């Protein structure tokens, strides 16, 4: 059995802003083994990026972990100094950001920016680093890599730049690759190409991946497990098939309904979830999804639902599940 | 992920599992007030202590420059014989004699200059000139710039290209050289005009120097404003083109006019406000090197300039105009910054 | 690049011609001539003088003559400072002005850039607040005020610095300080805001995610981007330094180019007016061109058309 690579236990994280405390993460737990591919889905502001950044300690200083633990590859991330953290970033764990247009420094060449991370974490000299960079560019499917090394980011298309970002992330063969909405900012056709590339790379290199996205459709053919986040909480967690064919949380069901189905007609392709996301400055006391939930019950407004196990490794926090149990229990009595 | 099977800390009831009604659900969502752009901006501005303080200072300076001279017993060109070179709050011998005779003599709060003119009133008049120059020049720049920019942006194509080429050329002309040249030369034809054509005699009332400054500033400084307005019109045209086409009808000209006024107002106000201190700056510089407003009309720049001649004997004389000019420019700068933060956050820097 | 520079040079020549023509036209709008100020010469002498310098000819002929000579590199002789050619006067004046101006630009950049960075990195802390307050006040104080206040403190009250001339290094202190004051404050503010903007950019997050140290993030990734606005400001700064030098040269009685320019205008020294105006304009235009090209070198995104 493979090793436990990432173990997040009951993480709580808040941003301390002038307007007040933003409770961005509430009691997040995630376990990943080597070679796992985990999908994190959820709408904007649900805390997907914050979760990912907290693993790399990339958050601004206003964001502080106020509870729980993060263990990665034998390191207790919570207690690590910035100096030790630097040795991990870009080396054992690396990240691809959402917007490739702005994620590369405009004033340095592609080659410079790839070599930088290679030279930082290995003892390759300049020439070897350049060779490695060239190799990486071919790996991520960029033609004429030697020529590209000398180009500046603005000379490349969005898809190309995202490939360069992937190359940078892969440069030191990380144990864990975090992809924070790597395709959101790209055209649909390019999106498909980048996803294909990521699936390819996963198979070739065998690293663990955290795939963050708004879109359940994207994670379907890539991930083994999916965590559905809502308002800083993981509301449902489980294997891909369970989430897709046996969703339990009302929010997950809503998300699944909103996936465009190609077979259907144009007008009912998208069923967006009604209502606005919660205000993270004043989160509701009970289930955060309550104001938008069609099945909302009185208890949902008052109390936070607990996790219920549905099947092996499939958890969901929804009062409907408790209701089922309660009613069954009631019958027994 | 591990399941936590902690026992519930409270007793569940069947009624808890009844569907919640709409009101209950809605009571959870705290509605944020939606406020209009102007109200929102105004509120942000009022909260900005620095900007509000500057605003109040500017109002006080306006009162100082435009209202107080009305009530002040001395006038700016009045040379009081025997009261030359007085120190602040000092009285000359004739004045002391008058006081001894029981008459009231208004003190020279800031003393007098070498011609026996009261410094305080000259400071007021100098501030008046600075404020006038700043305001009038900025409004002229705003007018010329927005008309030019709107025309260029609205017509687009060759007209735009041609008009903007002119702007480019004016941009490359070193403005300060031309300003100095114009300041020196423009006086004469203006004077002629005022004396020979009765319709222009008002020029003498305002003062040839001031008119010169207005003309020169508006001739050279409008190009920046024109560029800003043009780009705003272009963006609006782009946006409105789509909506207007969709809505069918409604001439895009009218829409642009309406939206230019509402959407670009923030930018225009901020740019104009920030133009004021730079005009004041230039005027004081011109007066300092001796080609600004003509004597006997005082200007803060020329007051500072004359103070330098007596710097060893009367160093304090420099202080009043120097502080005044810095205070005015600082206040307008801070006010402009505050307005920008409140109404036009994207214009930062 | 070469094409761009050629195009810019062509445009500059056109602008210069425009400036020269405007100046020429403006000069003659002023009544009186160069020789009137001197104890009113007799009609005969005046005529002789005018004839000698070609001032009796029609304006358009004078204009043509001047232009032809100018292109041949001859800016004529000064009408007031007898026996000295315009180019001689300009070159002596320029040496003085360039020294003071160059020094103050250097100082403004060397102090302003680090101050702005320090403020940005300490955003919201007292050090930042101190720098902001000082810089904001700094851009509100005209150079003549700075110069005169320095003079009151160091010459009048303390008596430790000389007030006029440029014969020792002490003579440079006050003029350079007065001239550098405003741009230092301006650059600090500019640098602070552009640094703050750069620090919030996505590529800085990328740099951090690579595991780079604070030092490298700052010096490699942030500084080069953040300094771009300062480079663009150098063009206007050079023009400012020239105007500032008019004032500073007047206050400290320094025989520089600014002094020469102003006095030539006041004296109606026609050839000097033309010479100094064209020279200063050419200088400003050239410097702007240099700055634009430098910008291109630092920022590869800028395409020079
Ligand atoms: N620097 C910050 N200061 C204060 N609050 C923050 C900060 N960064 C994130 N947050 C808050 O944390 C919450 C989660 O943000 P996060 O960026 O993780 O969302 P996300 O799920 O990644 O959304 P998206 O799909 O838009 O990327 C948001 O509600 C946001 O308001
Ligand atoms: S707990 Fe209640 S409100 Fe929340 S998702 Fe389940 S049913 Fe809806
Ligand atoms: Mg995100």
mmCIF file of C-alpha atoms in Angstrom, chain A residues 53 56-59 82 86 89-90 95 97 102-108 112-113 116-117 120-121 152 154 165 168, chain C residues 201-214 216 219-222 224-225 228 298-303:
data_model
loop_
_atom_site.group_PDB
_atom_site.id
_atom_site.type_symbol
_atom_site.label_atom_id
_atom_site.label_comp_id
_atom_site.label_asym_id
_atom_site.label_seq_id
_atom_site.Cartn_x
_atom_site.Cartn_y
_atom_site.Cartn_z
ATOM 1 C CA UNK A 53 -2.456 27.514 -0.646
ATOM 2 C CA UNK A 56 2.119 25.423 0.555
ATOM 3 C CA UNK A 57 1.864 28.261 3.079
ATOM 4 C CA UNK A 58 1.276 30.660 0.231
ATOM 5 C CA UNK A 59 -1.375 32.748 1.937
ATOM 6 C CA UNK A 82 9.477 30.118 6.162
ATOM 7 C CA UNK A 86 11.017 27.389 0.800
ATOM 8 C CA UNK A 89 7.798 24.782 -2.401
ATOM 9 C CA UNK A 90 8.423 24.148 -6.053
ATOM 10 C CA UNK A 95 1.228 24.551 -8.046
ATOM 11 C CA UNK A 97 -2.430 28.814 -11.085
ATOM 12 C CA UNK A 102 -0.533 36.920 -15.390
ATOM 13 C CA UNK A 103 1.294 34.121 -13.619
ATOM 14 C CA UNK A 104 4.531 34.487 -15.538
ATOM 15 C CA UNK A 105 6.819 37.433 -14.992
ATOM 16 C CA UNK A 106 6.543 39.562 -18.151
ATOM 17 C CA UNK A 107 10.114 40.807 -18.118
ATOM 18 C CA UNK A 108 11.995 37.510 -18.084
ATOM 19 C CA UNK A 112 14.975 32.064 -17.356
ATOM 20 C CA UNK A 113 11.830 31.357 -15.385
ATOM 21 C CA UNK A 116 15.280 29.523 -11.975
ATOM 22 C CA UNK A 117 13.365 26.831 -10.138
ATOM 23 C CA UNK A 120 17.124 26.651 -6.892
ATOM 24 C CA UNK A 121 16.334 23.093 -5.901
ATOM 25 C CA UNK A 152 9.001 36.237 -23.438
ATOM 26 C CA UNK A 154 3.754 37.895 -24.079
ATOM 27 C CA UNK A 165 3.489 26.930 -15.946
ATOM 28 C CA UNK A 168 7.770 24.964 -14.117
ATOM 29 C CA UNK C 201 0.680 40.442 -8.995
ATOM 30 C CA UNK C 202 0.175 36.794 -9.791
ATOM 31 C CA UNK C 203 3.744 36.297 -10.923
ATOM 32 C CA UNK C 204 4.979 37.230 -7.470
ATOM 33 C CA UNK C 205 2.859 34.397 -6.104
ATOM 34 C CA UNK C 206 4.421 32.134 -8.737
ATOM 35 C CA UNK C 207 7.868 33.211 -7.588
ATOM 36 C CA UNK C 208 6.943 32.422 -4.012
ATOM 37 C CA UNK C 209 5.501 29.066 -5.025
ATOM 38 C CA UNK C 210 8.832 28.218 -6.620
ATOM 39 C CA UNK C 211 10.469 28.523 -3.233
ATOM 40 C CA UNK C 212 12.419 31.693 -3.941
ATOM 41 C CA UNK C 213 13.650 33.683 -0.979
ATOM 42 C CA UNK C 214 12.279 37.115 -0.130
ATOM 43 C CA UNK C 216 15.320 37.098 -4.789
ATOM 44 C CA UNK C 219 15.359 41.957 -6.423
ATOM 45 C CA UNK C 220 14.748 39.729 -9.373
ATOM 46 C CA UNK C 221 10.997 39.684 -9.836
ATOM 47 C CA UNK C 222 9.579 42.778 -8.186
ATOM 48 C CA UNK C 224 12.508 45.256 -12.428
ATOM 49 C CA UNK C 225 8.756 45.485 -12.920
ATOM 50 C CA UNK C 228 9.203 50.757 -15.016
ATOM 51 C CA UNK C 298 13.692 46.811 -19.552
ATOM 52 C CA UNK C 299 10.187 45.885 -20.610
ATOM 53 C CA UNK C 300 10.104 43.410 -23.487
ATOM 54 C CA UNK C 301 6.339 43.838 -23.847
ATOM 55 C CA UNK C 302 6.618 47.328 -25.231
ATOM 56 C CA UNK C 303 6.716 47.163 -28.971
#
